[in-house]
CSV table of C-alpha atoms in Angstrom, one decimal:
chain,number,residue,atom,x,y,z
A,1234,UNK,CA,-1.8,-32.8,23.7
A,1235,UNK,CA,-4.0,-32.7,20.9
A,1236,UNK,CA,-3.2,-31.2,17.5
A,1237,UNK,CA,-5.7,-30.2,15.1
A,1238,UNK,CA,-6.0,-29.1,11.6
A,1239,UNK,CA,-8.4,-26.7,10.0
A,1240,UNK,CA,-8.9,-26.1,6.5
A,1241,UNK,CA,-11.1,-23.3,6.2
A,1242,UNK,CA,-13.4,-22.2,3.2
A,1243,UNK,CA,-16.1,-19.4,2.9
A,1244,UNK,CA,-18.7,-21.3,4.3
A,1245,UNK,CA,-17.3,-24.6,6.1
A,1246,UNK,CA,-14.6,-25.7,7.8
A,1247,UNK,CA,-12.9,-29.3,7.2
A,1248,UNK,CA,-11.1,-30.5,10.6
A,1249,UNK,CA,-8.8,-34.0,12.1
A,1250,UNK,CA,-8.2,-34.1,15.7
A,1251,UNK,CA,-4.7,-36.3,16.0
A,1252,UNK,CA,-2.8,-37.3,19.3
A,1253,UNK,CA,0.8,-37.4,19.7
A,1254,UNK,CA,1.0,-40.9,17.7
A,1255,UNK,CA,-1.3,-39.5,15.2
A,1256,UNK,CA,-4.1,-41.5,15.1
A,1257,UNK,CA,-7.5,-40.2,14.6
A,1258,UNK,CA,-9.7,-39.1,16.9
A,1259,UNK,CA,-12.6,-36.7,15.2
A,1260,UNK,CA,-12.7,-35.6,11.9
A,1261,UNK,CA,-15.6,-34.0,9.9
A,1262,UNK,CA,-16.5,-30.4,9.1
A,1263,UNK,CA,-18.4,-27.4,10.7
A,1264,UNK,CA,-20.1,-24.2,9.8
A,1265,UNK,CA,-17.6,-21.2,9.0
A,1266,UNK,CA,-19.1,-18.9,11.9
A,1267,UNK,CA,-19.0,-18.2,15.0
A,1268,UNK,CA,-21.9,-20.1,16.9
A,1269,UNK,CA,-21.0,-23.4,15.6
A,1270,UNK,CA,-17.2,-22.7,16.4
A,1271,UNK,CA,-18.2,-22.3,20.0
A,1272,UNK,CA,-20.0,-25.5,20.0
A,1273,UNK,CA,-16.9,-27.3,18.4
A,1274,UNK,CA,-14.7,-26.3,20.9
A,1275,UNK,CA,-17.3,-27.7,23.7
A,1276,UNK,CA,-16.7,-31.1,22.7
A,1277,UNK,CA,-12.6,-31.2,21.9
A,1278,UNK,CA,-10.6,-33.1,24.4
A,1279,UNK,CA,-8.3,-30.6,26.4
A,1280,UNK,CA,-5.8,-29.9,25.9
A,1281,UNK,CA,-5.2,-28.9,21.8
A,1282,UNK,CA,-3.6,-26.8,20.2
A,1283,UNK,CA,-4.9,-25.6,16.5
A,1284,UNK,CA,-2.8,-25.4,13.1
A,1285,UNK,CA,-4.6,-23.6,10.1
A,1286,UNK,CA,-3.7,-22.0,6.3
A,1287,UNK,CA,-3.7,-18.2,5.8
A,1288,UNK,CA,-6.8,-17.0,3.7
A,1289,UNK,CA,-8.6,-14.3,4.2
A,1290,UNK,CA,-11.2,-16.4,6.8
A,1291,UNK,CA,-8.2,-16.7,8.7
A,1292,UNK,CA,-8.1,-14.0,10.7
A,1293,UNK,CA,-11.1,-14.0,12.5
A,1294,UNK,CA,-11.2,-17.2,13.3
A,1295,UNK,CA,-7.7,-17.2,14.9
A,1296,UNK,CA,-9.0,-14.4,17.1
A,1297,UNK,CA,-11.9,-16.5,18.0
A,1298,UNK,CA,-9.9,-19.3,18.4
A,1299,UNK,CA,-7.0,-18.3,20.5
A,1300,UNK,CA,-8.6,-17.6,23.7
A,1301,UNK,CA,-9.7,-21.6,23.9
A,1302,UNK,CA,-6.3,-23.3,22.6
A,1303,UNK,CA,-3.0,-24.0,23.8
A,1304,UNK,CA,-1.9,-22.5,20.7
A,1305,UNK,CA,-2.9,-21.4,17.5
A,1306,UNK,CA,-0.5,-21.3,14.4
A,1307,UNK,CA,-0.9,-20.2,10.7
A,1308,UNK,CA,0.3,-21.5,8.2
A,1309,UNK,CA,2.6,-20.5,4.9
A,1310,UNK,CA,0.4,-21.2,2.2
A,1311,UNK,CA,2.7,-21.5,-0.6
A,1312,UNK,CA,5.5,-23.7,2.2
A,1313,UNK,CA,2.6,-26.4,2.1
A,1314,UNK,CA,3.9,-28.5,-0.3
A,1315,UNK,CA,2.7,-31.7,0.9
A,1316,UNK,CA,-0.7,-30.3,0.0
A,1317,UNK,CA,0.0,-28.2,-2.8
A,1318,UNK,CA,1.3,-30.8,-4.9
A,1319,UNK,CA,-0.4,-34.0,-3.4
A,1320,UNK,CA,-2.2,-36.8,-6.5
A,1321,UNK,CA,-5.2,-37.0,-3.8
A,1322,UNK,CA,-6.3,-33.5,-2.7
A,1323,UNK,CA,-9.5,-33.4,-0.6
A,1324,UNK,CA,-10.9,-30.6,2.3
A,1325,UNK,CA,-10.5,-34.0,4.9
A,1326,UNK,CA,-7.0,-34.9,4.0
A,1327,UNK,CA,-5.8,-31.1,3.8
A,1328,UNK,CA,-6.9,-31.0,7.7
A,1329,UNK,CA,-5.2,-34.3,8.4
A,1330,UNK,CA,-1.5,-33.1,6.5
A,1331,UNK,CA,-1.9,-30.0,8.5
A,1332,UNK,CA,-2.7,-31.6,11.6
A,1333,UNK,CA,0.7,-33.8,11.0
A,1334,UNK,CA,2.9,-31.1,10.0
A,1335,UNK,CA,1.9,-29.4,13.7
A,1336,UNK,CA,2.2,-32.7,15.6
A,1337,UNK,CA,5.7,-33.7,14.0
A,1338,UNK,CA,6.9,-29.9,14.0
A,1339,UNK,CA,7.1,-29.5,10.8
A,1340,UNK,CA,4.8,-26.5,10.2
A,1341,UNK,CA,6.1,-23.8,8.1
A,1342,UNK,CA,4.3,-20.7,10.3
A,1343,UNK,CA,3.7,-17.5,9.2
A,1344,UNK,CA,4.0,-14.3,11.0
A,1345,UNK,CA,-0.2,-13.4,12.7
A,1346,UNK,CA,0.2,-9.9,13.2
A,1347,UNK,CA,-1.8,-8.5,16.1
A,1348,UNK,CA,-5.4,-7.8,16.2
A,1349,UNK,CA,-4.8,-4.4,17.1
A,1350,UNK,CA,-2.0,-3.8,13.9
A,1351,UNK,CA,-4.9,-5.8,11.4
A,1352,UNK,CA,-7.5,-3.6,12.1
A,1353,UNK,CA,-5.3,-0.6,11.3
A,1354,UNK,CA,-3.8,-2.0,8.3
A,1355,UNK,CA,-7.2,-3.0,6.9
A,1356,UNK,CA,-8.4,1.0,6.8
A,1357,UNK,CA,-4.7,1.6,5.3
A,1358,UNK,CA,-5.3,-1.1,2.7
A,1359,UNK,CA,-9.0,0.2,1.8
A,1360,UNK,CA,-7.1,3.7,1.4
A,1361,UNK,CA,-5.2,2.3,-1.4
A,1362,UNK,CA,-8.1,0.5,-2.9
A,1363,UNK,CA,-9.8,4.3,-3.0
A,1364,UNK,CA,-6.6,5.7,-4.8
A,1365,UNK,CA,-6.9,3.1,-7.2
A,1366,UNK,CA,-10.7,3.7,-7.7
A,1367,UNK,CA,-10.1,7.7,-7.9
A,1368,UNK,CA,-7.1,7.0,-10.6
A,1369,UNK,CA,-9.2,4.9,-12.7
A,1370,UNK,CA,-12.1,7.9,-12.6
A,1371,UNK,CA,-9.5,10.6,-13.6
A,1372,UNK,CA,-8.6,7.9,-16.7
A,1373,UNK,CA,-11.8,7.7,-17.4
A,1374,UNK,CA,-12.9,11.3,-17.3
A,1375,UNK,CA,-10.1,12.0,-19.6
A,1376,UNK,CA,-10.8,8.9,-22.1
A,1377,UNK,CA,-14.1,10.5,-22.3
A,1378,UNK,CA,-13.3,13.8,-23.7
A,1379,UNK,CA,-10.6,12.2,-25.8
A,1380,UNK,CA,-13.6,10.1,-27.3
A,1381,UNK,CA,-15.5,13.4,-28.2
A,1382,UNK,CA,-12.9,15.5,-29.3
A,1383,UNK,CA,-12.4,17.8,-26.8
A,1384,UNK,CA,-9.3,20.0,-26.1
A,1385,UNK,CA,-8.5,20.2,-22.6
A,1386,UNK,CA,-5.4,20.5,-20.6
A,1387,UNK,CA,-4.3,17.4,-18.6
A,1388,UNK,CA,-2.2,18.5,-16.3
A,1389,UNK,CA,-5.1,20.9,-14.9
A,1390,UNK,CA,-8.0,19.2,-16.2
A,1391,UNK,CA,-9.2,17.9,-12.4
A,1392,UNK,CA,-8.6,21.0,-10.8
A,1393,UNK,CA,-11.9,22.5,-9.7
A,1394,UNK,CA,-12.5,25.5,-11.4
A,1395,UNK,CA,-10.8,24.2,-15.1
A,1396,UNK,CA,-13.1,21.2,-14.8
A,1397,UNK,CA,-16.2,23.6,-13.1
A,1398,UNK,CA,-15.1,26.2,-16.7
A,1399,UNK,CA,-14.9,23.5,-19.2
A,1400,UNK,CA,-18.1,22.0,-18.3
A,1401,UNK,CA,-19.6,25.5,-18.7
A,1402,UNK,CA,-18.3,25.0,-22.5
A,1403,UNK,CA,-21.4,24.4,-24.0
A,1404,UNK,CA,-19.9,24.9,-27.9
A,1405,UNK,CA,-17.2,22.1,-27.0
A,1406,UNK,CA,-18.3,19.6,-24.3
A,1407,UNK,CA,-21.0,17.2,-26.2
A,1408,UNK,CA,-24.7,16.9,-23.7
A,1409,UNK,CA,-24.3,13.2,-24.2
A,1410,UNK,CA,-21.3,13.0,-22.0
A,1411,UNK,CA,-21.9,15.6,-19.7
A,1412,UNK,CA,-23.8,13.9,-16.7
A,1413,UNK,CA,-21.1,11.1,-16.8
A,1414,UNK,CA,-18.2,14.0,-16.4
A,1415,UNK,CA,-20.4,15.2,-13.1
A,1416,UNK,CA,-20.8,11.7,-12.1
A,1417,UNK,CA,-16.7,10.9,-12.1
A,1418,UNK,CA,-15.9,14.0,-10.8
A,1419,UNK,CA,-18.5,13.6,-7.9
A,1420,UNK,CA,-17.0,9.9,-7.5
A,1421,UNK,CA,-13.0,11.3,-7.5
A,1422,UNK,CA,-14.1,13.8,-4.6
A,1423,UNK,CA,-15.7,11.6,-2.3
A,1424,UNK,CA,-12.4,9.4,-2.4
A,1425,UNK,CA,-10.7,11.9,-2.0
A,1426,UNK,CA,-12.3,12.9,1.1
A,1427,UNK,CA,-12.6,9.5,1.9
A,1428,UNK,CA,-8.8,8.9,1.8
A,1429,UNK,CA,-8.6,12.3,3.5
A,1430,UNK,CA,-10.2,10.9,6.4
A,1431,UNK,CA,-8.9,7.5,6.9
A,1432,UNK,CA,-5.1,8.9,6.9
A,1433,UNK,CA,-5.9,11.4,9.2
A,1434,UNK,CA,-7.3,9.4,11.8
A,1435,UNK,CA,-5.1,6.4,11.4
A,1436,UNK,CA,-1.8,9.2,11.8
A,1437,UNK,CA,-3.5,10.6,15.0
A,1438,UNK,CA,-4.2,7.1,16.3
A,1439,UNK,CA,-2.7,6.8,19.7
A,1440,UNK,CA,-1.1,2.9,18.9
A,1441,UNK,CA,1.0,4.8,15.7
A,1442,UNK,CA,1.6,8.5,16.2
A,1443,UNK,CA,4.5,8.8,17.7
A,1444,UNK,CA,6.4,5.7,15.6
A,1445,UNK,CA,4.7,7.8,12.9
A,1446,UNK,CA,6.4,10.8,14.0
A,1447,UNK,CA,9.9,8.5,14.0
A,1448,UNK,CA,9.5,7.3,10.7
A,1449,UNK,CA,8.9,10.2,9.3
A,1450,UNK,CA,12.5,11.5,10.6
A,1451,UNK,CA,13.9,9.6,7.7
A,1452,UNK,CA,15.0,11.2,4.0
A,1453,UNK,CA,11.5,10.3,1.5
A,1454,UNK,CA,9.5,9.0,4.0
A,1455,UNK,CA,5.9,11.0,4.2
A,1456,UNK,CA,2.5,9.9,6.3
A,1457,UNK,CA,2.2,6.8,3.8
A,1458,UNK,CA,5.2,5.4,3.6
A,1459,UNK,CA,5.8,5.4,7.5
A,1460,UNK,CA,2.1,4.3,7.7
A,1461,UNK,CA,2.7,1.4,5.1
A,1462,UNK,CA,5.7,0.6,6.8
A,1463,UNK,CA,3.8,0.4,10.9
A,1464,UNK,CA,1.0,-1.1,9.7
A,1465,UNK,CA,2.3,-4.2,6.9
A,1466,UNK,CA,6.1,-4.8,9.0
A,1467,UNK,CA,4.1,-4.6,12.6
A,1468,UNK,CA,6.4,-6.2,15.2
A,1469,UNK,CA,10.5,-5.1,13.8
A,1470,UNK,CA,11.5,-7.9,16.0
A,1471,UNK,CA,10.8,-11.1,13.9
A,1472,UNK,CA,13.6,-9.6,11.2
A,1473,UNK,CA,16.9,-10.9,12.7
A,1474,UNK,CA,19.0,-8.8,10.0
A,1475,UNK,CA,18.5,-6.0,7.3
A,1476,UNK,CA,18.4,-8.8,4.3
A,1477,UNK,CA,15.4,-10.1,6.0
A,1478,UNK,CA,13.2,-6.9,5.9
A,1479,UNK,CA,14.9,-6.1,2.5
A,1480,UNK,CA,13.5,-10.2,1.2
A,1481,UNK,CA,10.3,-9.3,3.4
A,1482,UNK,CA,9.5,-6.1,1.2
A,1483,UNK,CA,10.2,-7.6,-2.3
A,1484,UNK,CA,13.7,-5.5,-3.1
A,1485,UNK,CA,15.5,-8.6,-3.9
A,1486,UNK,CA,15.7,-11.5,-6.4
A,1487,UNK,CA,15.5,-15.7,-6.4
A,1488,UNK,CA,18.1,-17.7,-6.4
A,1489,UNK,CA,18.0,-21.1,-7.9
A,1490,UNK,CA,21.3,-22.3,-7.6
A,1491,UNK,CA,22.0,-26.2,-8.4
A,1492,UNK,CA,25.9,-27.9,-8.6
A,1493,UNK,CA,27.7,-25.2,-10.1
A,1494,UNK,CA,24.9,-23.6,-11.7
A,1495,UNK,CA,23.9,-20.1,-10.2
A,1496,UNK,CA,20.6,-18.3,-11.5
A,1497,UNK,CA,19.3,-15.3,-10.2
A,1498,UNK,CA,15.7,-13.8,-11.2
A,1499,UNK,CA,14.2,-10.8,-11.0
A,1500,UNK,CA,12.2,-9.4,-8.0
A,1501,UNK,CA,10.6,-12.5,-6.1
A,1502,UNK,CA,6.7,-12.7,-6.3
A,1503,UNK,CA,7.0,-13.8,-2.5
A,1504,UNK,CA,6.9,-10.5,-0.8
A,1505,UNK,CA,4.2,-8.0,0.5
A,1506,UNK,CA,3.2,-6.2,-2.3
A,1507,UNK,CA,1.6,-3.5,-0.7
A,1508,UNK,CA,4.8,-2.2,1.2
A,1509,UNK,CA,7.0,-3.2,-1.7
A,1510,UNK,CA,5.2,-0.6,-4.6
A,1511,UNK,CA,5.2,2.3,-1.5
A,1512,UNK,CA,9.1,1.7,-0.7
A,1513,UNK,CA,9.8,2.1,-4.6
A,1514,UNK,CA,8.0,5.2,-5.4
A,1515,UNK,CA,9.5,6.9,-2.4
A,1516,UNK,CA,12.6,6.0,-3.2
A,1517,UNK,CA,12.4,8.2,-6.5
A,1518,UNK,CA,11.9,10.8,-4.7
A,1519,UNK,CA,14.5,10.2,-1.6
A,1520,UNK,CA,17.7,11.6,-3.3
A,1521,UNK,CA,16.2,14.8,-3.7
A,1522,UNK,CA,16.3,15.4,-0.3
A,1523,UNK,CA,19.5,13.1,1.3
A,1524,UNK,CA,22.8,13.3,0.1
A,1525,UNK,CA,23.8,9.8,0.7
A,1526,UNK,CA,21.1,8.4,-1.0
A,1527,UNK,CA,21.7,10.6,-3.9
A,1528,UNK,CA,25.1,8.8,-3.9
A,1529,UNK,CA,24.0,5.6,-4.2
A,1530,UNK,CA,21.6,5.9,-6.7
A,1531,UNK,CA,23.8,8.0,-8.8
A,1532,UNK,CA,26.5,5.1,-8.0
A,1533,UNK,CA,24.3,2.5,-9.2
A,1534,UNK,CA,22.9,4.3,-12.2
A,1535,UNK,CA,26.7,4.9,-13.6
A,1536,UNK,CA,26.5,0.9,-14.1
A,1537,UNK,CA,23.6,1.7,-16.8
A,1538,UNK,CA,20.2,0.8,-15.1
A,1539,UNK,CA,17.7,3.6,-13.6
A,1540,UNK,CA,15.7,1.0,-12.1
A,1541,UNK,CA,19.0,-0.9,-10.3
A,1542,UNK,CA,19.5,2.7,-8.6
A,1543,UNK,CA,16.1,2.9,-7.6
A,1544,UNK,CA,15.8,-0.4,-5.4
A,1545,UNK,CA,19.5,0.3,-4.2
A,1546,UNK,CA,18.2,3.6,-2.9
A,1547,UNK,CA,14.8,1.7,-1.7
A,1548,UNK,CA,17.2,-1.2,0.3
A,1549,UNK,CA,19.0,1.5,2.1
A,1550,UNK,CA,15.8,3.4,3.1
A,1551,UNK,CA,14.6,-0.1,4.5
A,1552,UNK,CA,18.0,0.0,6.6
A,1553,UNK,CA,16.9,3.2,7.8
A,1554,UNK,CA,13.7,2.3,9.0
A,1555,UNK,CA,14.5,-0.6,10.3
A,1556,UNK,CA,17.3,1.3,12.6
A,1557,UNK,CA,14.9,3.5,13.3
A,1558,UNK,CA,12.0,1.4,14.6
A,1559,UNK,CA,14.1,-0.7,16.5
A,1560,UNK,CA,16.3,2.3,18.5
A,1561,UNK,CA,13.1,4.2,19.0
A,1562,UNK,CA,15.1,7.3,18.0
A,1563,UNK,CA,14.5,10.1,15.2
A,1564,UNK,CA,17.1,9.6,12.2
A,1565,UNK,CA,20.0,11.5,12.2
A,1566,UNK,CA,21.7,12.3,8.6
A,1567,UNK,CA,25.3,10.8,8.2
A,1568,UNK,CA,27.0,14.2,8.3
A,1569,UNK,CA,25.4,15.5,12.0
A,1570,UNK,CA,26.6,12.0,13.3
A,1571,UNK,CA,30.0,12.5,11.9
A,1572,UNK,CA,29.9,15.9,13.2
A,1573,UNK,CA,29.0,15.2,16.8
A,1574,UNK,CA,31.2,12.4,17.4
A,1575,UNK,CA,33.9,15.2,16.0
């Protein structure tokens, strides 16, 4: 077996062919596309098996990859520390350290979701670049009347026909800011319709609808949330326990703990953002509509922090889910469980 390492940039990639002893048999670089990929692979001795870091090249390139090697792994970018922190750092020795840590095992992999799953969560991810877009137009659209003086009310002020009357202002609304209103609202509405259609389509999608439909079973989960949740967990399998999804989706703390010394943080960096922000603002919302998650977070709240309740409601939700995706069953609330076995 052969192992090799990649290290891929935007436009090359650095790579070191090793046996099982590790010695050298090829190194140089290549092209970052596909043509001179194709070619590479031509001339590798058979059989090999592939080791690179996750970027945002990565994904393609496993794809393309995968269908040649024995195996293709990923790597943990931040678990690299014999790269991150090395005195000699070069694109040739990167490939060579990752080529070693595959040959001697000692590879710190990452979860490679399915093509299938990264196609669907790239729409869902462009969705929430949109929001952000159409938030930052709505900011703006008020800054600008704010700048000129103009009364308006907020809480209505990008509803159609309040924005369609006070443009109509001509006393109030200054001509030097009025084609830059029409411009932002034009901008916030084709988001909006935008977003419109990539939820819809990725809800009736025939690979998510009906976990869709299970996910949305449980107390504060709506169309995002469950899609969040199908698209950035994928596979429930990989978690072994419930403190694994909760680490997974950012609801926890470090812990740097040395002798007898103990320090916890706050919330670890290390998580996936994305499901991490949609889990906590659901979970505002989610006692409103369960009973035993109002409990907790009014439990947690009695020990003098809002925000403690809030990711004590957001773990349990993740328990939820988690039950939920892995029994392939709709929730059922505590009290109809206690009642049927009753």
């Amino acid at each position: 077996m052969y192992y090799i390492g990649l290290d891929v940039h935007k436009k090359t990639i650095s790579y070191c062919v090793k046996d099982a002893s590790g010695q050298v048999h090829r190194e140089g670089t290549i092209g970052a596309n596909r043509n001179e990929l194709d070619w590479w692979m031509k001339t590798l001795p058979q059989p090999w098996t592939v080791a690179m870091e996750a970027t945002i090249f990565t994904g393609w390139i496993y794809d393309h990859v995968l269908p040649h090697a024995a195996q293709v792994k990923v790597a943990h970018p931040v678990m690299l520390r014999a790269i991150a922190l090395a005195k000699k750092k070069n694109d040739r020795i990167d490939a060579g350290k990752i080529a070693d840590c595959l040959r001697c095992d000692f590879l710190p992999e990452c979860h490679m979701a399915s093509t299938e799953i990264r196609d669907r969560r790239r729409s869902l991810r462009y969705r929430h670049l949109l929001v952000r877009q159409m938030v930052q137009m709505k900011n703006r659209v008020s800054g600008l009347l704010l700048e000129t003086g103009v009364s308006h009310n907020k809480q209505r002020l990008h509803k159609v026909r309040y924005f369609q009357e006070l443009i109509s202002n001509q006393e109030e609304v200054p001509e030097s800011i009025r084609p830059l209103l029409k411009l932002s609202r034009e901008t916030i509405v084709r988001c909006q319709k935008t977003e419109y259609a990539l939820v819809s389509s990725l809800q009736r999608d025939p690979l998510l609808a009906e976990r869709i439909k299970r996910l949305r079973t449980v107390p504060g989960v709506g169309p995002i949330t469950a899609l969040t949740w199908a698209l950035e967990i994928g596979d429930v399998s990989r978690f072994r326990s419930i403190k694994q999804a909760i680490s997974y989706c950012g609801l926890c703390g470090d812990e740097k703990s040395s002798a007898d010394k103990i320090l916890r943080t706050p919330l670890s960096k290390q998580r996936n953002k994305h499901i991490q922000s949609v889990l906590i603002e659901a979970a505002k919302l989610a006692p409103r509509q369960n009973h035993e998650l109002a409990l907790i977070h009014e439990r947690e709240k009695q020990k003098g922090h809002v925000n403690r309740a809030t990711l004590a409601v957001a773990r349990k939700m993740v328990a939820y889910l988690l039950a939920v995706d892995r029994r392939e069953k709709d929730f059922v609330p505590s009290e109809e469980r206690s009642t049927a076995a009753a």
